[in-house]
């Protein structure tokens, strides 16, 4: 039996925003001791994945049923603002903004305390397992919809 303390944390929600704490380890840094640029991509991936887990839909759940699906990153724009360093305690902030056809539009940031170190604008595409785009399943839409930005003109 697995104890609750043995299960990795999946973060929490503050309003619509999902927050995931991450620690910078030696493996995340380059030879200067600063976080390697590719590590930010991994931290952002963890934020998006744990957002889904937190709303009750892990990636393995997407493979279940008679219409399995997955995600691919179609666009990823990063803005590096300040460096993170070994041993830093960071928070990955994730906002699922909108679903447009097969696309999910996501905004993310990595903070150290009150400082934003890196920002990401991400578009992921829901696909069939053969790689063809597809609309997200009704189950996925139902789980994510409460966290999306309200349509223009509506108060959230």
PDB file of C-alpha atoms in Angstrom:
ATOM      1  CA  UNK A   1       0.000   0.000   0.000  1.00  0.00           C
ATOM      2  CA  UNK A   2       1.331   3.430  -0.945  1.00  0.00           C
ATOM      3  CA  UNK A   3       1.214   6.074   1.767  1.00  0.00           C
ATOM      4  CA  UNK A   4      -0.091   9.510   0.806  1.00  0.00           C
ATOM      5  CA  UNK A   5       3.284  11.010   1.719  1.00  0.00           C
ATOM      6  CA  UNK A   6       4.935   8.697  -0.828  1.00  0.00           C
ATOM      7  CA  UNK A   7       2.926  10.145  -3.734  1.00  0.00           C
ATOM      8  CA  UNK A   8       4.534  13.114  -5.537  1.00  0.00           C
ATOM      9  CA  UNK A   9       2.599  16.353  -5.196  1.00  0.00           C
ATOM     10  CA  UNK A  10       0.628  17.547  -8.175  1.00  0.00           C
ATOM     11  CA  UNK A  11       0.389  21.169  -7.093  1.00  0.00           C
ATOM     12  CA  UNK A  12      -2.729  23.174  -6.344  1.00  0.00           C
ATOM     13  CA  UNK A  13      -5.036  25.780  -7.846  1.00  0.00           C
ATOM     14  CA  UNK A  14      -5.109  29.437  -6.951  1.00  0.00           C
ATOM     15  CA  UNK A  15      -8.134  30.695  -8.817  1.00  0.00           C
ATOM     16  CA  UNK A  16      -7.829  29.391 -12.392  1.00  0.00           C
ATOM     17  CA  UNK A  17      -4.062  29.129 -12.123  1.00  0.00           C
ATOM     18  CA  UNK A  18      -2.374  25.810 -11.357  1.00  0.00           C
ATOM     19  CA  UNK A  19       0.821  26.051  -9.271  1.00  0.00           C
ATOM     20  CA  UNK A  20       3.479  23.364  -9.127  1.00  0.00           C
ATOM     21  CA  UNK A  21       6.567  23.700  -6.913  1.00  0.00           C
ATOM     22  CA  UNK A  22       9.831  22.412  -8.424  1.00  0.00           C
ATOM     23  CA  UNK A  23      13.372  22.376  -7.060  1.00  0.00           C
ATOM     24  CA  UNK A  24      16.415  23.013  -9.233  1.00  0.00           C
ATOM     25  CA  UNK A  25      18.823  20.075  -9.077  1.00  0.00           C
ATOM     26  CA  UNK A  26      22.364  19.730 -10.385  1.00  0.00           C
ATOM     27  CA  UNK A  27      21.057  17.842 -13.440  1.00  0.00           C
ATOM     28  CA  UNK A  28      18.971  20.915 -14.386  1.00  0.00           C
ATOM     29  CA  UNK A  29      21.992  23.204 -14.664  1.00  0.00           C
ATOM     30  CA  UNK A  30      24.748  23.823 -17.166  1.00  0.00           C
ATOM     31  CA  UNK A  31      28.452  24.120 -16.381  1.00  0.00           C
ATOM     32  CA  UNK A  32      27.940  27.657 -15.011  1.00  0.00           C
ATOM     33  CA  UNK A  33      25.468  26.506 -12.338  1.00  0.00           C
ATOM     34  CA  UNK A  34      22.573  28.279 -14.046  1.00  0.00           C
ATOM     35  CA  UNK A  35      19.478  26.396 -15.186  1.00  0.00           C
ATOM     36  CA  UNK A  36      19.977  25.076 -18.728  1.00  0.00           C
ATOM     37  CA  UNK A  37      17.392  26.469 -21.161  1.00  0.00           C
ATOM     38  CA  UNK A  38      16.015  23.006 -21.969  1.00  0.00           C
ATOM     39  CA  UNK A  39      15.239  22.417 -18.297  1.00  0.00           C
ATOM     40  CA  UNK A  40      12.639  25.180 -18.393  1.00  0.00           C
ATOM     41  CA  UNK A  41      10.836  23.223 -21.133  1.00  0.00           C
ATOM     42  CA  UNK A  42      10.744  20.161 -18.832  1.00  0.00           C
ATOM     43  CA  UNK A  43       9.452  22.255 -15.916  1.00  0.00           C
ATOM     44  CA  UNK A  44       6.689  23.659 -18.129  1.00  0.00           C
ATOM     45  CA  UNK A  45       5.772  20.145 -19.307  1.00  0.00           C
ATOM     46  CA  UNK A  46       5.436  19.037 -15.688  1.00  0.00           C
ATOM     47  CA  UNK A  47       3.137  21.996 -15.019  1.00  0.00           C
ATOM     48  CA  UNK A  48       0.838  21.134 -17.942  1.00  0.00           C
ATOM     49  CA  UNK A  49       0.794  17.433 -17.056  1.00  0.00           C
ATOM     50  CA  UNK A  50       0.104  18.019 -13.368  1.00  0.00           C
ATOM     51  CA  UNK A  51      -2.652  20.497 -14.255  1.00  0.00           C
ATOM     52  CA  UNK A  52      -4.378  17.626 -16.077  1.00  0.00           C
ATOM     53  CA  UNK A  53      -3.790  15.222 -13.168  1.00  0.00           C
ATOM     54  CA  UNK A  54      -5.199  17.800 -10.739  1.00  0.00           C
ATOM     55  CA  UNK A  55      -8.438  18.033 -12.763  1.00  0.00           C
ATOM     56  CA  UNK A  56      -8.710  14.233 -12.804  1.00  0.00           C
ATOM     57  CA  UNK A  57      -7.307  13.396 -16.226  1.00  0.00           C
ATOM     58  CA  UNK A  58      -3.786  12.026 -16.472  1.00  0.00           C
ATOM     59  CA  UNK A  59      -2.084  11.302 -19.787  1.00  0.00           C
ATOM     60  CA  UNK A  60      -2.686   7.559 -19.328  1.00  0.00           C
ATOM     61  CA  UNK A  61      -6.431   8.315 -19.063  1.00  0.00           C
ATOM     62  CA  UNK A  62      -6.286   9.833 -22.558  1.00  0.00           C
ATOM     63  CA  UNK A  63      -5.234   6.440 -23.906  1.00  0.00           C
ATOM     64  CA  UNK A  64      -8.234   4.635 -22.372  1.00  0.00           C
ATOM     65  CA  UNK A  65     -11.500   3.978 -24.144  1.00  0.00           C
ATOM     66  CA  UNK A  66     -12.442   3.500 -27.766  1.00  0.00           C
ATOM     67  CA  UNK A  67     -11.072   6.893 -28.921  1.00  0.00           C
ATOM     68  CA  UNK A  68      -7.537   7.164 -27.484  1.00  0.00           C
ATOM     69  CA  UNK A  69      -5.784  10.493 -27.915  1.00  0.00           C
ATOM     70  CA  UNK A  70      -2.618  12.344 -26.961  1.00  0.00           C
ATOM     71  CA  UNK A  71      -1.090  15.824 -27.183  1.00  0.00           C
ATOM     72  CA  UNK A  72       1.749  17.242 -29.240  1.00  0.00           C
ATOM     73  CA  UNK A  73       3.307  20.659 -28.806  1.00  0.00           C
ATOM     74  CA  UNK A  74       2.649  22.660 -31.966  1.00  0.00           C
ATOM     75  CA  UNK A  75       4.058  26.002 -30.809  1.00  0.00           C
ATOM     76  CA  UNK A  76       6.260  26.990 -27.896  1.00  0.00           C
ATOM     77  CA  UNK A  77       7.458  30.555 -27.352  1.00  0.00           C
ATOM     78  CA  UNK A  78       9.743  31.146 -24.371  1.00  0.00           C
ATOM     79  CA  UNK A  79      10.899  34.425 -22.844  1.00  0.00           C
ATOM     80  CA  UNK A  80      13.899  34.052 -20.539  1.00  0.00           C
ATOM     81  CA  UNK A  81      13.885  36.981 -18.111  1.00  0.00           C
ATOM     82  CA  UNK A  82      16.244  36.043 -15.259  1.00  0.00           C
ATOM     83  CA  UNK A  83      18.321  32.939 -14.514  1.00  0.00           C
ATOM     84  CA  UNK A  84      17.438  30.255 -11.988  1.00  0.00           C
ATOM     85  CA  UNK A  85      20.228  28.574 -10.069  1.00  0.00           C
ATOM     86  CA  UNK A  86      20.946  25.283  -8.384  1.00  0.00           C
ATOM     87  CA  UNK A  87      18.840  24.688  -5.239  1.00  0.00           C
ATOM     88  CA  UNK A  88      16.291  27.396  -6.159  1.00  0.00           C
ATOM     89  CA  UNK A  89      12.700  26.677  -5.169  1.00  0.00           C
ATOM     90  CA  UNK A  90      10.534  27.572  -8.163  1.00  0.00           C
ATOM     91  CA  UNK A  91       6.821  27.584  -8.890  1.00  0.00           C
ATOM     92  CA  UNK A  92       5.474  26.688 -12.329  1.00  0.00           C
ATOM     93  CA  UNK A  93       2.242  28.606 -12.969  1.00  0.00           C
ATOM     94  CA  UNK A  94      -0.076  27.207 -15.643  1.00  0.00           C
ATOM     95  CA  UNK A  95      -3.231  28.731 -17.159  1.00  0.00           C
ATOM     96  CA  UNK A  96      -5.240  26.769 -19.707  1.00  0.00           C
ATOM     97  CA  UNK A  97      -6.773  29.671 -21.631  1.00  0.00           C
ATOM     98  CA  UNK A  98      -8.878  28.295 -24.453  1.00  0.00           C
ATOM     99  CA  UNK A  99      -9.799  25.324 -26.626  1.00  0.00           C
ATOM    100  CA  UNK A 100     -10.002  26.088 -30.376  1.00  0.00           C
ATOM    101  CA  UNK A 101     -10.794  23.018 -32.472  1.00  0.00           C
ATOM    102  CA  UNK A 102      -8.008  20.521 -31.736  1.00  0.00           C
ATOM    103  CA  UNK A 103      -5.804  23.228 -30.108  1.00  0.00           C
ATOM    104  CA  UNK A 104      -5.405  24.112 -26.454  1.00  0.00           C
ATOM    105  CA  UNK A 105      -3.853  27.493 -25.747  1.00  0.00           C
ATOM    106  CA  UNK A 106      -1.833  27.625 -22.523  1.00  0.00           C
ATOM    107  CA  UNK A 107       0.125  30.384 -20.755  1.00  0.00           C
ATOM    108  CA  UNK A 108       2.832  29.501 -18.246  1.00  0.00           C
ATOM    109  CA  UNK A 109       5.428  31.195 -16.063  1.00  0.00           C
ATOM    110  CA  UNK A 110       8.174  30.083 -13.712  1.00  0.00           C
ATOM    111  CA  UNK A 111       8.645  32.186 -10.599  1.00  0.00           C
ATOM    112  CA  UNK A 112      11.196  32.342  -7.821  1.00  0.00           C
ATOM    113  CA  UNK A 113       9.449  34.146  -4.979  1.00  0.00           C
ATOM    114  CA  UNK A 114       8.019  37.353  -6.421  1.00  0.00           C
ATOM    115  CA  UNK A 115      10.242  37.275  -9.540  1.00  0.00           C
ATOM    116  CA  UNK A 116       9.121  35.803 -12.869  1.00  0.00           C
ATOM    117  CA  UNK A 117      12.127  34.077 -14.448  1.00  0.00           C
ATOM    118  CA  UNK A 118      10.634  32.623 -17.620  1.00  0.00           C
ATOM    119  CA  UNK A 119       7.339  32.821 -19.551  1.00  0.00           C
ATOM    120  CA  UNK A 120       5.862  30.424 -22.083  1.00  0.00           C
ATOM    121  CA  UNK A 121       3.069  30.660 -24.613  1.00  0.00           C
ATOM    122  CA  UNK A 122       2.137  27.121 -25.644  1.00  0.00           C
ATOM    123  CA  UNK A 123      -0.221  25.618 -28.195  1.00  0.00           C
ATOM    124  CA  UNK A 124      -0.773  21.893 -27.898  1.00  0.00           C
ATOM    125  CA  UNK A 125      -2.787  19.884 -30.401  1.00  0.00           C
ATOM    126  CA  UNK A 126      -4.936  16.915 -29.510  1.00  0.00           C
ATOM    127  CA  UNK A 127      -4.201  14.040 -31.889  1.00  0.00           C
ATOM    128  CA  UNK A 128      -5.294  10.530 -32.763  1.00  0.00           C
ATOM    129  CA  UNK A 129      -2.545   8.018 -32.008  1.00  0.00           C
ATOM    130  CA  UNK A 130      -1.639   7.977 -35.720  1.00  0.00           C
ATOM    131  CA  UNK A 131      -0.753  11.686 -35.487  1.00  0.00           C
ATOM    132  CA  UNK A 132      -3.840  13.193 -37.132  1.00  0.00           C
ATOM    133  CA  UNK A 133      -5.378  16.196 -35.311  1.00  0.00           C
ATOM    134  CA  UNK A 134      -8.682  15.613 -33.562  1.00  0.00           C
ATOM    135  CA  UNK A 135     -11.029  17.554 -31.350  1.00  0.00           C
ATOM    136  CA  UNK A 136     -10.517  16.865 -27.646  1.00  0.00           C
ATOM    137  CA  UNK A 137     -12.847  14.232 -26.230  1.00  0.00           C
ATOM    138  CA  UNK A 138     -15.973  15.396 -24.389  1.00  0.00           C
ATOM    139  CA  UNK A 139     -14.416  14.027 -21.168  1.00  0.00           C
ATOM    140  CA  UNK A 140     -11.295  16.174 -21.616  1.00  0.00           C
ATOM    141  CA  UNK A 141     -13.345  19.271 -22.442  1.00  0.00           C
ATOM    142  CA  UNK A 142     -15.579  18.706 -19.395  1.00  0.00           C
ATOM    143  CA  UNK A 143     -12.549  18.422 -17.080  1.00  0.00           C
ATOM    144  CA  UNK A 144     -10.719  21.473 -18.487  1.00  0.00           C
ATOM    145  CA  UNK A 145     -13.674  23.812 -19.221  1.00  0.00           C
ATOM    146  CA  UNK A 146     -14.084  25.104 -15.603  1.00  0.00           C
ATOM    147  CA  UNK A 147     -10.474  26.355 -15.702  1.00  0.00           C
ATOM    148  CA  UNK A 148     -10.598  28.144 -19.071  1.00  0.00           C
ATOM    149  CA  UNK A 149     -10.740  31.921 -19.403  1.00  0.00           C
ATOM    150  CA  UNK A 150     -14.306  33.184 -19.557  1.00  0.00           C
ATOM    151  CA  UNK A 151     -15.421  34.294 -23.030  1.00  0.00           C
ATOM    152  CA  UNK A 152     -14.824  37.986 -23.799  1.00  0.00           C
ATOM    153  CA  UNK A 153     -17.361  40.210 -22.121  1.00  0.00           C
ATOM    154  CA  UNK A 154     -18.075  37.767 -19.251  1.00  0.00           C
ATOM    155  CA  UNK A 155     -16.874  38.236 -15.730  1.00  0.00           C
ATOM    156  CA  UNK A 156     -14.830  35.371 -14.305  1.00  0.00           C
TER     157      UNK A 156
END
